[in-house]
């Protein structure tokens, strides 16, 4: 009976540790994504560079760009667009497995951009990889309707 009790206590302690580590990983992943969006809005290409993996791919507007292409092209217009929008997250799911994480997000975006009223449903899928102590975005796909 003592052996069963010890095994149960050990299991509960280990389960709690794993859950805490998972919660911390999810929190760090979401922080990296939030920091990336802040970098876009603030037009901070240095911060965005640090948050994107060297081999990152950005998919939007029916196209695919490398990190360098995105930072020299859509990055600046995305910042202007996001600044004009009010974003509300409707659903968000974070999954982590080891040093890989993916986040699927559905949100609404409302505002005026280029003198046009917009009311969009936005979909985002982000894949991140842990590099050292930091989570880096390896791929991100945005679409809206």
PDB file of C-alpha atoms in Angstrom, residues 10-119:
ATOM      1  CA  UNK A  10       5.329  10.818  -7.566  1.00  0.00           C
ATOM      2  CA  UNK A  11       2.978  10.666 -10.550  1.00  0.00           C
ATOM      3  CA  UNK A  12       1.044  13.723  -9.349  1.00  0.00           C
ATOM      4  CA  UNK A  13       4.237  15.696  -8.756  1.00  0.00           C
ATOM      5  CA  UNK A  14       5.602  14.819 -12.192  1.00  0.00           C
ATOM      6  CA  UNK A  15       2.258  15.599 -13.849  1.00  0.00           C
ATOM      7  CA  UNK A  16       2.207  19.003 -12.192  1.00  0.00           C
ATOM      8  CA  UNK A  17       5.753  19.718 -13.364  1.00  0.00           C
ATOM      9  CA  UNK A  18       4.931  18.731 -16.960  1.00  0.00           C
ATOM     10  CA  UNK A  19       1.765  20.849 -16.924  1.00  0.00           C
ATOM     11  CA  UNK A  20       3.678  23.848 -15.556  1.00  0.00           C
ATOM     12  CA  UNK A  21       6.364  23.442 -18.232  1.00  0.00           C
ATOM     13  CA  UNK A  22       3.667  23.186 -20.937  1.00  0.00           C
ATOM     14  CA  UNK A  23       1.892  26.298 -19.628  1.00  0.00           C
ATOM     15  CA  UNK A  24       5.222  28.179 -19.569  1.00  0.00           C
ATOM     16  CA  UNK A  25       6.047  27.085 -23.124  1.00  0.00           C
ATOM     17  CA  UNK A  26       2.608  28.190 -24.362  1.00  0.00           C
ATOM     18  CA  UNK A  27       3.005  31.524 -22.578  1.00  0.00           C
ATOM     19  CA  UNK A  28       6.440  32.062 -24.155  1.00  0.00           C
ATOM     20  CA  UNK A  29       5.135  31.133 -27.622  1.00  0.00           C
ATOM     21  CA  UNK A  30       2.254  33.610 -27.319  1.00  0.00           C
ATOM     22  CA  UNK A  31       4.665  36.270 -26.061  1.00  0.00           C
ATOM     23  CA  UNK A  32       6.859  35.787 -29.145  1.00  0.00           C
ATOM     24  CA  UNK A  33       3.827  36.179 -31.429  1.00  0.00           C
ATOM     25  CA  UNK A  34       2.633  39.240 -29.508  1.00  0.00           C
ATOM     26  CA  UNK A  35       6.095  40.783 -29.669  1.00  0.00           C
ATOM     27  CA  UNK A  36       6.157  40.151 -33.444  1.00  0.00           C
ATOM     28  CA  UNK A  37       2.825  41.925 -33.940  1.00  0.00           C
ATOM     29  CA  UNK A  38       4.093  44.815 -31.800  1.00  0.00           C
ATOM     30  CA  UNK A  39       7.234  44.987 -33.955  1.00  0.00           C
ATOM     31  CA  UNK A  40       5.066  45.176 -37.085  1.00  0.00           C
ATOM     32  CA  UNK A  41       2.834  47.936 -35.673  1.00  0.00           C
ATOM     33  CA  UNK A  42       5.827  49.912 -34.383  1.00  0.00           C
ATOM     34  CA  UNK A  43       7.720  49.359 -37.649  1.00  0.00           C
ATOM     35  CA  UNK A  44      10.594  47.887 -35.614  1.00  0.00           C
ATOM     36  CA  UNK A  45      12.405  45.774 -38.181  1.00  0.00           C
ATOM     37  CA  UNK A  46      15.231  44.958 -35.743  1.00  0.00           C
ATOM     38  CA  UNK A  47      12.793  43.353 -33.273  1.00  0.00           C
ATOM     39  CA  UNK A  48      10.994  41.548 -36.113  1.00  0.00           C
ATOM     40  CA  UNK A  49      14.330  40.259 -37.422  1.00  0.00           C
ATOM     41  CA  UNK A  50      15.125  38.787 -34.005  1.00  0.00           C
ATOM     42  CA  UNK A  51      11.714  37.089 -33.736  1.00  0.00           C
ATOM     43  CA  UNK A  52      11.803  35.476 -37.186  1.00  0.00           C
ATOM     44  CA  UNK A  53      13.974  32.405 -37.749  1.00  0.00           C
ATOM     45  CA  UNK A  54      16.569  32.812 -40.490  1.00  0.00           C
ATOM     46  CA  UNK A  55      14.645  30.335 -42.684  1.00  0.00           C
ATOM     47  CA  UNK A  56      11.200  31.834 -41.937  1.00  0.00           C
ATOM     48  CA  UNK A  57       8.490  31.878 -44.593  1.00  0.00           C
ATOM     49  CA  UNK A  58       5.611  34.345 -44.596  1.00  0.00           C
ATOM     50  CA  UNK A  59       2.491  33.472 -46.580  1.00  0.00           C
ATOM     51  CA  UNK A  60      -0.110  36.147 -47.321  1.00  0.00           C
ATOM     52  CA  UNK A  61      -1.907  37.787 -50.228  1.00  0.00           C
ATOM     53  CA  UNK A  62      -1.598  34.561 -52.258  1.00  0.00           C
ATOM     54  CA  UNK A  63       2.185  34.785 -52.103  1.00  0.00           C
ATOM     55  CA  UNK A  64       5.139  33.410 -50.156  1.00  0.00           C
ATOM     56  CA  UNK A  65       8.098  35.484 -48.975  1.00  0.00           C
ATOM     57  CA  UNK A  66      11.354  34.762 -47.212  1.00  0.00           C
ATOM     58  CA  UNK A  67      12.273  36.678 -44.073  1.00  0.00           C
ATOM     59  CA  UNK A  68      14.355  39.166 -46.073  1.00  0.00           C
ATOM     60  CA  UNK A  69      11.664  39.677 -48.713  1.00  0.00           C
ATOM     61  CA  UNK A  70       8.949  40.220 -46.105  1.00  0.00           C
ATOM     62  CA  UNK A  71      10.978  42.686 -44.058  1.00  0.00           C
ATOM     63  CA  UNK A  72      11.802  44.746 -47.140  1.00  0.00           C
ATOM     64  CA  UNK A  73       8.283  44.690 -48.593  1.00  0.00           C
ATOM     65  CA  UNK A  74       5.022  43.725 -46.826  1.00  0.00           C
ATOM     66  CA  UNK A  75       6.331  44.368 -43.309  1.00  0.00           C
ATOM     67  CA  UNK A  76       5.898  48.137 -43.629  1.00  0.00           C
ATOM     68  CA  UNK A  77       2.436  48.033 -45.214  1.00  0.00           C
ATOM     69  CA  UNK A  78       1.290  45.405 -42.687  1.00  0.00           C
ATOM     70  CA  UNK A  79       2.216  47.821 -39.910  1.00  0.00           C
ATOM     71  CA  UNK A  80       0.096  50.575 -41.424  1.00  0.00           C
ATOM     72  CA  UNK A  81      -2.801  48.139 -41.860  1.00  0.00           C
ATOM     73  CA  UNK A  82      -2.624  46.721 -38.314  1.00  0.00           C
ATOM     74  CA  UNK A  83      -2.394  50.223 -36.852  1.00  0.00           C
ATOM     75  CA  UNK A  84      -5.724  51.068 -38.500  1.00  0.00           C
ATOM     76  CA  UNK A  85      -7.488  47.905 -37.277  1.00  0.00           C
ATOM     77  CA  UNK A  86      -9.092  46.911 -33.998  1.00  0.00           C
ATOM     78  CA  UNK A  87      -8.362  43.206 -33.540  1.00  0.00           C
ATOM     79  CA  UNK A  88     -10.358  40.846 -31.356  1.00  0.00           C
ATOM     80  CA  UNK A  89      -9.234  37.246 -30.945  1.00  0.00           C
ATOM     81  CA  UNK A  90     -12.194  34.873 -31.176  1.00  0.00           C
ATOM     82  CA  UNK A  91     -10.353  31.574 -30.756  1.00  0.00           C
ATOM     83  CA  UNK A  92      -6.737  30.599 -30.294  1.00  0.00           C
ATOM     84  CA  UNK A  93      -5.155  27.191 -29.882  1.00  0.00           C
ATOM     85  CA  UNK A  94      -1.518  26.610 -28.950  1.00  0.00           C
ATOM     86  CA  UNK A  95       0.108  23.208 -29.374  1.00  0.00           C
ATOM     87  CA  UNK A  96       3.685  22.435 -28.363  1.00  0.00           C
ATOM     88  CA  UNK A  97       5.713  19.313 -28.983  1.00  0.00           C
ATOM     89  CA  UNK A  98       9.301  19.547 -27.810  1.00  0.00           C
ATOM     90  CA  UNK A  99      10.995  22.452 -29.568  1.00  0.00           C
ATOM     91  CA  UNK A 100       8.129  23.025 -32.033  1.00  0.00           C
ATOM     92  CA  UNK A 101       4.896  24.910 -31.497  1.00  0.00           C
ATOM     93  CA  UNK A 102       2.008  25.957 -33.684  1.00  0.00           C
ATOM     94  CA  UNK A 103      -0.712  28.471 -32.986  1.00  0.00           C
ATOM     95  CA  UNK A 104      -4.006  28.760 -34.851  1.00  0.00           C
ATOM     96  CA  UNK A 105      -5.949  31.971 -34.345  1.00  0.00           C
ATOM     97  CA  UNK A 106      -9.290  33.266 -35.600  1.00  0.00           C
ATOM     98  CA  UNK A 107      -9.920  36.967 -35.028  1.00  0.00           C
ATOM     99  CA  UNK A 108     -12.001  39.848 -36.287  1.00  0.00           C
ATOM    100  CA  UNK A 109     -10.429  43.013 -37.605  1.00  0.00           C
ATOM    101  CA  UNK A 110     -12.416  46.203 -37.947  1.00  0.00           C
ATOM    102  CA  UNK A 111     -11.335  49.661 -38.963  1.00  0.00           C
ATOM    103  CA  UNK A 112     -10.700  52.071 -41.807  1.00  0.00           C
ATOM    104  CA  UNK A 113      -7.732  51.538 -44.092  1.00  0.00           C
ATOM    105  CA  UNK A 114      -7.009  53.451 -47.302  1.00  0.00           C
ATOM    106  CA  UNK A 115     -10.340  55.252 -46.864  1.00  0.00           C
ATOM    107  CA  UNK A 116     -12.241  51.928 -46.834  1.00  0.00           C
ATOM    108  CA  UNK A 117     -14.266  50.568 -43.941  1.00  0.00           C
ATOM    109  CA  UNK A 118     -13.211  47.007 -43.214  1.00  0.00           C
ATOM    110  CA  UNK A 119     -14.829  44.228 -41.204  1.00  0.00           C
TER     111      UNK A 119
END
